[in-house]
PDB file of C-alpha atoms and ligand atoms in Angstrom:
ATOM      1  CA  UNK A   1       0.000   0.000   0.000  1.00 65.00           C
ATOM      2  CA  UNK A   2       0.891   3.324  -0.739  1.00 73.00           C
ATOM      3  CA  UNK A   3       2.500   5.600   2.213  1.00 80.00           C
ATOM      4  CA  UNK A   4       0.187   8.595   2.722  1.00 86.00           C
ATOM      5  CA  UNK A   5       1.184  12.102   2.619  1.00 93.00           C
ATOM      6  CA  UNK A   6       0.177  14.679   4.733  1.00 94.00           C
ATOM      7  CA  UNK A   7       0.579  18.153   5.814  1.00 96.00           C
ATOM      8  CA  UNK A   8       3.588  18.230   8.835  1.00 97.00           C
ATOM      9  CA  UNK A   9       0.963  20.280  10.411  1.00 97.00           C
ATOM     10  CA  UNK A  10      -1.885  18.316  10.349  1.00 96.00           C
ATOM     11  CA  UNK A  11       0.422  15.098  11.641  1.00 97.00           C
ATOM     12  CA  UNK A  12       1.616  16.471  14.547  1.00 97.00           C
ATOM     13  CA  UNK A  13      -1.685  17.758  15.469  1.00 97.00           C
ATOM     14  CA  UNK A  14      -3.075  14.696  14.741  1.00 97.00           C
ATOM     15  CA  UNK A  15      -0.144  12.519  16.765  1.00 97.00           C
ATOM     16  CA  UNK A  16      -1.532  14.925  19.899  1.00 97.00           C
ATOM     17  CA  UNK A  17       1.702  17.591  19.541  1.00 97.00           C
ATOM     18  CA  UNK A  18      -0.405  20.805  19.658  1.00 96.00           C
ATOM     19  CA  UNK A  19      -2.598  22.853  17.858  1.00 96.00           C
ATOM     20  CA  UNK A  20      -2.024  23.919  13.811  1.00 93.00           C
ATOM     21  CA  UNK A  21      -0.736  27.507  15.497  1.00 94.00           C
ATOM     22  CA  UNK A  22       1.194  25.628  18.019  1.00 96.00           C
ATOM     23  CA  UNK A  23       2.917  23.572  15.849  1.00 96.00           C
ATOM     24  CA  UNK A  24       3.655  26.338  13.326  1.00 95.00           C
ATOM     25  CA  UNK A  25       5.389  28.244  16.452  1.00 95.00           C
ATOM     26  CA  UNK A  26       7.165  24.979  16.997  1.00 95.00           C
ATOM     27  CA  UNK A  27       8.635  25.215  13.288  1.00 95.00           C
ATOM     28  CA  UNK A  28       8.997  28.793  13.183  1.00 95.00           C
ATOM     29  CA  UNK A  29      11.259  28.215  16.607  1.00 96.00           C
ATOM     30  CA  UNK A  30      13.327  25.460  14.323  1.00 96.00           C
ATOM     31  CA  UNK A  31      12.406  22.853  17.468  1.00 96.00           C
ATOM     32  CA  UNK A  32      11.190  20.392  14.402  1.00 97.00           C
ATOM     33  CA  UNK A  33      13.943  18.493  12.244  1.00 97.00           C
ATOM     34  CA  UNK A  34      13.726  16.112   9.575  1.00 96.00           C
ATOM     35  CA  UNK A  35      17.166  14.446   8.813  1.00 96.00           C
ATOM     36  CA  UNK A  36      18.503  16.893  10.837  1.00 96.00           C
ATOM     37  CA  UNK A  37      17.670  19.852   8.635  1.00 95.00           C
ATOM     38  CA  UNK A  38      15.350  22.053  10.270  1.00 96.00           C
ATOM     39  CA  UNK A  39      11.527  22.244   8.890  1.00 94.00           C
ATOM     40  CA  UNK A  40      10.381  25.828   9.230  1.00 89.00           C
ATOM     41  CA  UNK A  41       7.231  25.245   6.365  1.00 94.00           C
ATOM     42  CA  UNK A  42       5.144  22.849   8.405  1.00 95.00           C
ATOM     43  CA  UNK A  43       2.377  23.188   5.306  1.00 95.00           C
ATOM     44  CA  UNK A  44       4.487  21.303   3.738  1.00 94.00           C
ATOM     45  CA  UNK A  45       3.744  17.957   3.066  1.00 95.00           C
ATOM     46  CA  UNK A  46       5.498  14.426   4.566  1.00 95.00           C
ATOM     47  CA  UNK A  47       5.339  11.246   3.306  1.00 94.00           C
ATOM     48  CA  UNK A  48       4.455   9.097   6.618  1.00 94.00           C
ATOM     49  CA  UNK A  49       6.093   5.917   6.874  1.00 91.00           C
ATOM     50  CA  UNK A  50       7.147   4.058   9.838  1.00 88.00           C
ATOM     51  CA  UNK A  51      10.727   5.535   9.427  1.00 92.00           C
ATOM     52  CA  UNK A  52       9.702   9.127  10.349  1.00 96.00           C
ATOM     53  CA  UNK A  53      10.207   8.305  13.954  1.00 95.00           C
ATOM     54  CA  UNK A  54      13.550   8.031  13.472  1.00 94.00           C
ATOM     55  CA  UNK A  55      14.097  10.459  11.102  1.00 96.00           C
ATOM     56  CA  UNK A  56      11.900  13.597  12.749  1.00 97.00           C
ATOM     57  CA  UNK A  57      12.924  15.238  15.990  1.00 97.00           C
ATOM     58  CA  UNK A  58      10.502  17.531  18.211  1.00 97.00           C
ATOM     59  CA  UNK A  59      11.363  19.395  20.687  1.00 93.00           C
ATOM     60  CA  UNK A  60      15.119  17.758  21.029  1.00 94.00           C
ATOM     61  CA  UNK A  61      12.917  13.809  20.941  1.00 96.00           C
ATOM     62  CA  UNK A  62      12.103  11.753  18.336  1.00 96.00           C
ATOM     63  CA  UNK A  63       8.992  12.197  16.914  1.00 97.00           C
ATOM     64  CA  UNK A  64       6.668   9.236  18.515  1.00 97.00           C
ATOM     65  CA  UNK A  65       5.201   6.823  16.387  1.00 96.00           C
ATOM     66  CA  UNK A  66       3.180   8.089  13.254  1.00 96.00           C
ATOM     67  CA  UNK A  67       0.013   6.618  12.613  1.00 96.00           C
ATOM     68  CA  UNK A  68      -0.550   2.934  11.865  1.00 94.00           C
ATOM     69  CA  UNK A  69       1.811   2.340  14.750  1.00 96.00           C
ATOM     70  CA  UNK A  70       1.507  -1.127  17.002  1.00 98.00           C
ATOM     71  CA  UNK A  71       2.558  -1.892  20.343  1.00 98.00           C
ATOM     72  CA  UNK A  72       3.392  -4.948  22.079  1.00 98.00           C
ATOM     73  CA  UNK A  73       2.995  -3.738  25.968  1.00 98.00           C
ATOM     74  CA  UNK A  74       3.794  -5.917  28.925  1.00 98.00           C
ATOM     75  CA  UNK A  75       0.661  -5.510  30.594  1.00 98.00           C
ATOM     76  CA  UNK A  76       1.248  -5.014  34.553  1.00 98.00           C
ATOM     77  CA  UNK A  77      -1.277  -5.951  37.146  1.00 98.00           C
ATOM     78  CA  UNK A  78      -3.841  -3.746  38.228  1.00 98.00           C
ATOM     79  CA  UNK A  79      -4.267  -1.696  35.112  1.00 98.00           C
ATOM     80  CA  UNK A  80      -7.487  -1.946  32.846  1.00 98.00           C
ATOM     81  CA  UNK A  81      -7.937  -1.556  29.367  1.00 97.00           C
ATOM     82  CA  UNK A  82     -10.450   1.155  29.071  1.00 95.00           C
ATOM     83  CA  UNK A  83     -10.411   4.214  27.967  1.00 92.00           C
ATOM     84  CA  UNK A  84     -13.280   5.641  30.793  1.00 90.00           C
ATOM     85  CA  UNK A  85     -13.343   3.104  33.646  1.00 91.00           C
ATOM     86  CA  UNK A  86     -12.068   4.215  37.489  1.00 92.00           C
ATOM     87  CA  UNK A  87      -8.799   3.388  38.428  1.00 95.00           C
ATOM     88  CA  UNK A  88      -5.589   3.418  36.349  1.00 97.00           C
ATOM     89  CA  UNK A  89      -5.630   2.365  32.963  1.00 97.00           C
ATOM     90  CA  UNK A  90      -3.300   1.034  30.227  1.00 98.00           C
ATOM     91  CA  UNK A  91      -3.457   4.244  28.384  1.00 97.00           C
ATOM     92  CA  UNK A  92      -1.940   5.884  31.597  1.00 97.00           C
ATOM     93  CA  UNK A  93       1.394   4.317  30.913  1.00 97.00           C
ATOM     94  CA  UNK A  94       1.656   6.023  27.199  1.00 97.00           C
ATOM     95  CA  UNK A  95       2.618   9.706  27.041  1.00 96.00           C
ATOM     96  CA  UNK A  96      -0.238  11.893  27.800  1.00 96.00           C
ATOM     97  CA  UNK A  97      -0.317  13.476  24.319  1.00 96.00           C
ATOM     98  CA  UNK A  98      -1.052  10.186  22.529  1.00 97.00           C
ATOM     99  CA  UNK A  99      -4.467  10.312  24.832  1.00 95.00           C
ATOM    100  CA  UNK A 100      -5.156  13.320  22.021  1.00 96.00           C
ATOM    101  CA  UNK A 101      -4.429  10.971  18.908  1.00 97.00           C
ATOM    102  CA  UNK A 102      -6.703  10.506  15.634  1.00 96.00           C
ATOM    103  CA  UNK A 103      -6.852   7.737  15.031  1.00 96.00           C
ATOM    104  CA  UNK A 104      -7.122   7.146  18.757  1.00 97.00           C
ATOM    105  CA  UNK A 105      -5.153   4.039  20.190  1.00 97.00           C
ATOM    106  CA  UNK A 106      -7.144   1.159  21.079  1.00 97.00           C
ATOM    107  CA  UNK A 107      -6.010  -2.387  22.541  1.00 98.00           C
ATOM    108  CA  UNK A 108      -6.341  -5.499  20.716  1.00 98.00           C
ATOM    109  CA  UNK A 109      -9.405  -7.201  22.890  1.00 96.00           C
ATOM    110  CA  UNK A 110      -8.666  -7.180  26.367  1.00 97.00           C
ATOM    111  CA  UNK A 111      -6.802  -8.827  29.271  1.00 98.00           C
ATOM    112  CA  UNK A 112      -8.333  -8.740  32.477  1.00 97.00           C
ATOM    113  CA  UNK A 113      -7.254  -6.036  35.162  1.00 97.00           C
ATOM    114  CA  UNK A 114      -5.604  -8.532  37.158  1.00 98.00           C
ATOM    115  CA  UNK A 115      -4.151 -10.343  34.260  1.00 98.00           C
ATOM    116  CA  UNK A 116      -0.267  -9.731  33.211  1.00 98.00           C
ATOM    117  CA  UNK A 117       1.034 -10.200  29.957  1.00 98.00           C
ATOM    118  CA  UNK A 118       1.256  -9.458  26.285  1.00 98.00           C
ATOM    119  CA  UNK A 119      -1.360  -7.026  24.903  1.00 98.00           C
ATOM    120  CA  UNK A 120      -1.076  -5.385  21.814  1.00 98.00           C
ATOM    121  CA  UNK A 121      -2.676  -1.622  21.032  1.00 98.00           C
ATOM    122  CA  UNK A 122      -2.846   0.033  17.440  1.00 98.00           C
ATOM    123  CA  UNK A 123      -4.761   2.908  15.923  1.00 98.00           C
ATOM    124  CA  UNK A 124      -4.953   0.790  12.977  1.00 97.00           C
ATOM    125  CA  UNK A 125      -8.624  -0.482  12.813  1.00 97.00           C
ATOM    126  CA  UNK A 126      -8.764  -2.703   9.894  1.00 97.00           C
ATOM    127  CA  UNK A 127      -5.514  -4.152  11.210  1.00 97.00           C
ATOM    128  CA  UNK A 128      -7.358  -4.788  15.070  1.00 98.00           C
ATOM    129  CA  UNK A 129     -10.061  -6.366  13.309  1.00 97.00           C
ATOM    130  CA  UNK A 130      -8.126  -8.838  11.371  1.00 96.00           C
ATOM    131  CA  UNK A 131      -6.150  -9.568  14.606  1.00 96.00           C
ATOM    132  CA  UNK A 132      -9.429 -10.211  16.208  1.00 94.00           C
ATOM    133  CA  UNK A 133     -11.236 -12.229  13.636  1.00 93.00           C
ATOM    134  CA  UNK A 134     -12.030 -15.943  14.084  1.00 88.00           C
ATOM    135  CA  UNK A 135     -10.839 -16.483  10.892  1.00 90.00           C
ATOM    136  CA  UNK A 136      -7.133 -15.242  11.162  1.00 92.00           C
ATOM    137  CA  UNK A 137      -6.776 -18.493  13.577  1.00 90.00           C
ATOM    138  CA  UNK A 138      -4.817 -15.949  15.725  1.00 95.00           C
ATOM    139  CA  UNK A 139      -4.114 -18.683  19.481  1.00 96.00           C
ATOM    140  CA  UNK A 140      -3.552 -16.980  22.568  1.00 97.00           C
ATOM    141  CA  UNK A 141      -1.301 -18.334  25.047  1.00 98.00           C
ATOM    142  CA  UNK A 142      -1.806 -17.838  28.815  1.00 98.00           C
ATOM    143  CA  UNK A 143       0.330 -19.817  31.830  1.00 98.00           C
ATOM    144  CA  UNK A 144      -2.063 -20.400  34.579  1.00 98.00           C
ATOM    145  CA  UNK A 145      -1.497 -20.980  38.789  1.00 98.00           C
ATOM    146  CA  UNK A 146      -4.170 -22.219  40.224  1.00 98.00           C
ATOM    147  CA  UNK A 147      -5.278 -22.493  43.849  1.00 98.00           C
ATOM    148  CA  UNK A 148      -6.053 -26.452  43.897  1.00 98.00           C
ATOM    149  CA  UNK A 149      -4.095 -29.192  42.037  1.00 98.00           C
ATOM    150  CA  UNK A 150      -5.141 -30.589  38.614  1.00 98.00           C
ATOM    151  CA  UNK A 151      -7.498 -33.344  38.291  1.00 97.00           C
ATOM    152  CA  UNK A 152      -5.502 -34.926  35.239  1.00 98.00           C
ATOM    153  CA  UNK A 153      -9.035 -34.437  33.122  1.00 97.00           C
ATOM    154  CA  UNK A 154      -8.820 -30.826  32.408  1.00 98.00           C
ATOM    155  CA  UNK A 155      -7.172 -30.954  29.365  1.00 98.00           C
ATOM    156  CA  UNK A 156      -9.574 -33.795  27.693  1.00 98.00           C
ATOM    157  CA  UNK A 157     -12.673 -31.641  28.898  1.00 98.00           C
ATOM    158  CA  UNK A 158     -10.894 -28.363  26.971  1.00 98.00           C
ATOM    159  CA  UNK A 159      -9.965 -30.296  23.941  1.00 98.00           C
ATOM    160  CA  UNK A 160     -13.418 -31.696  23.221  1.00 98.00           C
ATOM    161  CA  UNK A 161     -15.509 -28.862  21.748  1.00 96.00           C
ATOM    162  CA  UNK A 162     -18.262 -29.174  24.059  1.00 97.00           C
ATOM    163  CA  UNK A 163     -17.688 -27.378  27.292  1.00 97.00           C
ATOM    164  CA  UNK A 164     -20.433 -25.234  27.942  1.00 97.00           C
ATOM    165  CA  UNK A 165     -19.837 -21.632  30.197  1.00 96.00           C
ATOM    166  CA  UNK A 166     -22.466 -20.856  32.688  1.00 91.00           C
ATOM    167  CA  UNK A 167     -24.633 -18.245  31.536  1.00 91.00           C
ATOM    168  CA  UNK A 168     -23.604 -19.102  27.257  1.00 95.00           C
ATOM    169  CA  UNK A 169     -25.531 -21.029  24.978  1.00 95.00           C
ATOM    170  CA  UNK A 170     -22.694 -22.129  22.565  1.00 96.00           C
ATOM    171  CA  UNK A 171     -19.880 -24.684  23.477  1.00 98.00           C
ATOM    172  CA  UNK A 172     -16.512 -23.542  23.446  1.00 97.00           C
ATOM    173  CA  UNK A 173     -13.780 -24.226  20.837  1.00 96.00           C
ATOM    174  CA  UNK A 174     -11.741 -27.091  21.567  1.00 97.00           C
ATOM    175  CA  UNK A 175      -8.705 -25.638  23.439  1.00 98.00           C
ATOM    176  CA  UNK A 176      -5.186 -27.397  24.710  1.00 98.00           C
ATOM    177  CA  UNK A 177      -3.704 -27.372  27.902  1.00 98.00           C
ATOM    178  CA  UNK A 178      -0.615 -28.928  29.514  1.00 98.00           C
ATOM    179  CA  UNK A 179      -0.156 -29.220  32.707  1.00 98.00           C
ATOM    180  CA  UNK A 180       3.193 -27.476  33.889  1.00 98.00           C
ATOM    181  CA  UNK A 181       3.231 -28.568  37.595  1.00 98.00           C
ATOM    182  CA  UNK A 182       0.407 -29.801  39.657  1.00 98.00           C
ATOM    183  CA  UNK A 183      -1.397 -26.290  40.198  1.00 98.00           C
ATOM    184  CA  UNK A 184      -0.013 -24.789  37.091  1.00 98.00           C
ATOM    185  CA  UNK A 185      -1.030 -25.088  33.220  1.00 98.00           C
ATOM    186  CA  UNK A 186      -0.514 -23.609  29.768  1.00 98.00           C
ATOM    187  CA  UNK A 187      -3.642 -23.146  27.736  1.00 98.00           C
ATOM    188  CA  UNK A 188      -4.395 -22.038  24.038  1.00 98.00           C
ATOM    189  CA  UNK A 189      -7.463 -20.690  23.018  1.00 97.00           C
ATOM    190  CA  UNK A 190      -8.751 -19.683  19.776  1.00 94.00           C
ATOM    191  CA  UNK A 191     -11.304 -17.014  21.037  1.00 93.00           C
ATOM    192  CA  UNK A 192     -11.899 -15.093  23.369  1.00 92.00           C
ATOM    193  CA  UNK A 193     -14.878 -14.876  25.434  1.00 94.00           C
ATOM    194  CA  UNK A 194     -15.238 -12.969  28.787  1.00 95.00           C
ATOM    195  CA  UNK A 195     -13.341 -13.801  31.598  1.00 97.00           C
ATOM    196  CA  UNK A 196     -12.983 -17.273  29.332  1.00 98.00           C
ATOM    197  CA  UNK A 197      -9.840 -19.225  31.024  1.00 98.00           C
ATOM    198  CA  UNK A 198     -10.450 -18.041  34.635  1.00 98.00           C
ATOM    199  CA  UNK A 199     -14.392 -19.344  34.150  1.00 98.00           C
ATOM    200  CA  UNK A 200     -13.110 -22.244  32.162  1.00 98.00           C
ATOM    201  CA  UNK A 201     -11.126 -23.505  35.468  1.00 98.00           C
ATOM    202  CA  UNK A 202     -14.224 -22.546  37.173  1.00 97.00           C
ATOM    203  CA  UNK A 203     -15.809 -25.223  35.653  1.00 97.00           C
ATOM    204  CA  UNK A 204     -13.580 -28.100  36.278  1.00 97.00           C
ATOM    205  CA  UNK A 205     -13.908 -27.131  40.071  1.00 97.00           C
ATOM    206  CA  UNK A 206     -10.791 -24.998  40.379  1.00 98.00           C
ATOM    207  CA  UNK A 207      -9.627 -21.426  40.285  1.00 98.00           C
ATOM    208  CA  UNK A 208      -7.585 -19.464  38.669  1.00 98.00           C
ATOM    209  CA  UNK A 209      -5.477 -17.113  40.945  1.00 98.00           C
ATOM    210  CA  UNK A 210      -2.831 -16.167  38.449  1.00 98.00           C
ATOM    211  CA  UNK A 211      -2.819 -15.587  34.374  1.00 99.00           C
ATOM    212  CA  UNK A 212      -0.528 -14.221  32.254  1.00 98.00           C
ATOM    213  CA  UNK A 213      -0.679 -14.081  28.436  1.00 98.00           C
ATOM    214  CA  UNK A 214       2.650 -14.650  27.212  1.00 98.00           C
ATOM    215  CA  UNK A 215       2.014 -15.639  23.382  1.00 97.00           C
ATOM    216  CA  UNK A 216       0.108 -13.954  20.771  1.00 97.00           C
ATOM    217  CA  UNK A 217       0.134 -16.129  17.101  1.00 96.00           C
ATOM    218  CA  UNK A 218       3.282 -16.615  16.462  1.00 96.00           C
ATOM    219  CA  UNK A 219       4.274 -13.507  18.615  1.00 97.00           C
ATOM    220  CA  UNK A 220       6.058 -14.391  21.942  1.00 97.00           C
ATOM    221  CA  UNK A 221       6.189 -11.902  24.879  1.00 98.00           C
ATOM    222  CA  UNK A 222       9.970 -10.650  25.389  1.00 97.00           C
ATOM    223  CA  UNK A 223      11.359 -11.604  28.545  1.00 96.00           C
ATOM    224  CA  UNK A 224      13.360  -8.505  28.371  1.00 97.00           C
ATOM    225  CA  UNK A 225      10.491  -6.273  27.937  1.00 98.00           C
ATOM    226  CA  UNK A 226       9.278  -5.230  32.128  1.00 98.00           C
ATOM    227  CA  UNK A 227       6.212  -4.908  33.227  1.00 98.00           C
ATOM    228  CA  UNK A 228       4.594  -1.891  31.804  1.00 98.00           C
ATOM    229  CA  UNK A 229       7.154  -1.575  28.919  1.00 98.00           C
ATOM    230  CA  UNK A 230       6.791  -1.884  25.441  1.00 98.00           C
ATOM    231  CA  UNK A 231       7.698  -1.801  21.763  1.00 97.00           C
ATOM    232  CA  UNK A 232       6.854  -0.726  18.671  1.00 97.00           C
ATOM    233  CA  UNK A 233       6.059  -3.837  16.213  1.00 97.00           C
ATOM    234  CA  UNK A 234       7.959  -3.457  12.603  1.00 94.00           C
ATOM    235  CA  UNK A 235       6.437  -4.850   9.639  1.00 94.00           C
ATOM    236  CA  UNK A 236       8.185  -7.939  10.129  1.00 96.00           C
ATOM    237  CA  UNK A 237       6.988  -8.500  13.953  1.00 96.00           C
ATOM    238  CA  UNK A 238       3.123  -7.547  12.525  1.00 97.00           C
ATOM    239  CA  UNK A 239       3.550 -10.576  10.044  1.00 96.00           C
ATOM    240  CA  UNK A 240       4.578 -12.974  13.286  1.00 97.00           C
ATOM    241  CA  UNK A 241       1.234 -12.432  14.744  1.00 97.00           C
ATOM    242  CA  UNK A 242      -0.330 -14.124  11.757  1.00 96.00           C
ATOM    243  CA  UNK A 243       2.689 -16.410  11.327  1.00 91.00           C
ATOM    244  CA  UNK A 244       1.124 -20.170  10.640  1.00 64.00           C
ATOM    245  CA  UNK A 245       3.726 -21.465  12.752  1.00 48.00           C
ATOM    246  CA  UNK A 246       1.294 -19.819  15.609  1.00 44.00           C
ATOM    247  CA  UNK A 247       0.888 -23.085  18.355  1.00 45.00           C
TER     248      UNK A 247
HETATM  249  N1  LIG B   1      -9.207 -15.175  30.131  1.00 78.56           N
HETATM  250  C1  LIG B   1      -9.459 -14.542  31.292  1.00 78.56           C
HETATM  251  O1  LIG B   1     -10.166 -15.088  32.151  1.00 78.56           O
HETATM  252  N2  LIG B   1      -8.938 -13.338  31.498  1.00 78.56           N
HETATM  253  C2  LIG B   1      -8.118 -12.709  30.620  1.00 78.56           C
HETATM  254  O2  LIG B   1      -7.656 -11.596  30.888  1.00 78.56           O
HETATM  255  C3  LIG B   1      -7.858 -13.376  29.418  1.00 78.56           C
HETATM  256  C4  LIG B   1      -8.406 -14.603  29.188  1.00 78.56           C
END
């Protein structure tokens, strides 16, 4: 697909840097570089590709990620993923100008607020929906404590296609689990339904009192990347999510 082009002015506005007067001020000022040449027209127009973070400077920083940006976020404890709920929220731990971005950031589905682990966020919406879709076949990894050991028939009862969630009137897709220690499991799932592994536990007569998503497709959570850190995926790292290697 074609890169677009837009007015510098209308990008940085849009990527939450100001207002059209503000950011003419900025290049007036010479605070805005591209290549390391100053950019006093800001009417003039910018081809956006991913590179321009690295290539544009603001204000002595380079220039966040321009639109169609995704993140891979180590999702801490305790934060939701809302935009509006009480409480601190994933978009807290983004700079507070990107709250003021169009296209707006949104996260990939959700993880629960007391669930850790790989989340991803774009502004791209076609892109969210295809990550979303039943039919990209896009498994989701979680590692699971529990508060009781296994029975040794969970994973059967996930595999067959037929569990049933209180409250739902369609089975579940078959999902696999392995047992990792006697109160701890991996499980893949191919949807994603409310509060789906913690009630799936539920209804082998256990409870789930830690989760962490740690795979995404064929996307695996960096161990080097903290709690509450993350990174912006390349084109290459967008592919892995989609990656038919994906377990
Ligand atoms: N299943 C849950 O119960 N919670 C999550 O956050 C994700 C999957």
């Amino acid at each position: 697909m074609k890169a677009p082009s837009l007015r510098l002015d209308r990008l940085l506005a849009n990527m939450g840097y100001g207002s059209r007067r503000e950011i003419q001020l900025l290049g007036r000022q010479g605070r805005v570089t591209l290549d390391g040449a100053p950019v006093s027209d800001v009417e003039a127009r910018v081809t956006v590709t991913p590179d321009l973070a690295a290539r544009m400077v603001v204000d002595g920083e380079a220039l966040d990620p321009p639109p169609g940006m995704v993140l891979l976020l180590h999702k801490p404890l305790g934060v939701t993923c809302s935009h509006k709920e009480a409480g601190p929220l994933v978009y807290g731990l983004f700079p507070p100008r990107w709250r003021r971005r169009e296209p707006g950031l949104s996260t990939v589905g959700r993880l629960d607020k007391e669930t850790s682990g790989l989340l991803l966020l774009t502004d791209d919406g076609a892109l969210l929906h295809r990550i979303i879709s039943p039919k990209s076949h896009v498994a989701k990894r979680y590692r699971v404590t529990l508060d009781r050991p296994l029975r040794g028939d969970e994973a059967e009862t996930f595999a067959a296609g037929t569990l049933m969630l209180d409250g739902e009137d369609k089975p579940l897709l078959p999902a696999e689990m392995r047992a990792l220690s006697p109160m701890a499991a991996e499980i893949t799932l191919r949807e994603g339904r409310y509060h789906q592994v913690r009630r799936m536990f539920a209804a082998v007569g256990n409870h789930v009192v830690a989760l962490h998503r740690d795979r995404m497709g064929g996307l695996d959570l960096p161990e080097s990347l903290a709690p509450g850190a993350y990174s912006v995926l390349d084109e290459d790292g967008i592919a892995t999510i989609f990656a038919a290697s994906a377990k």
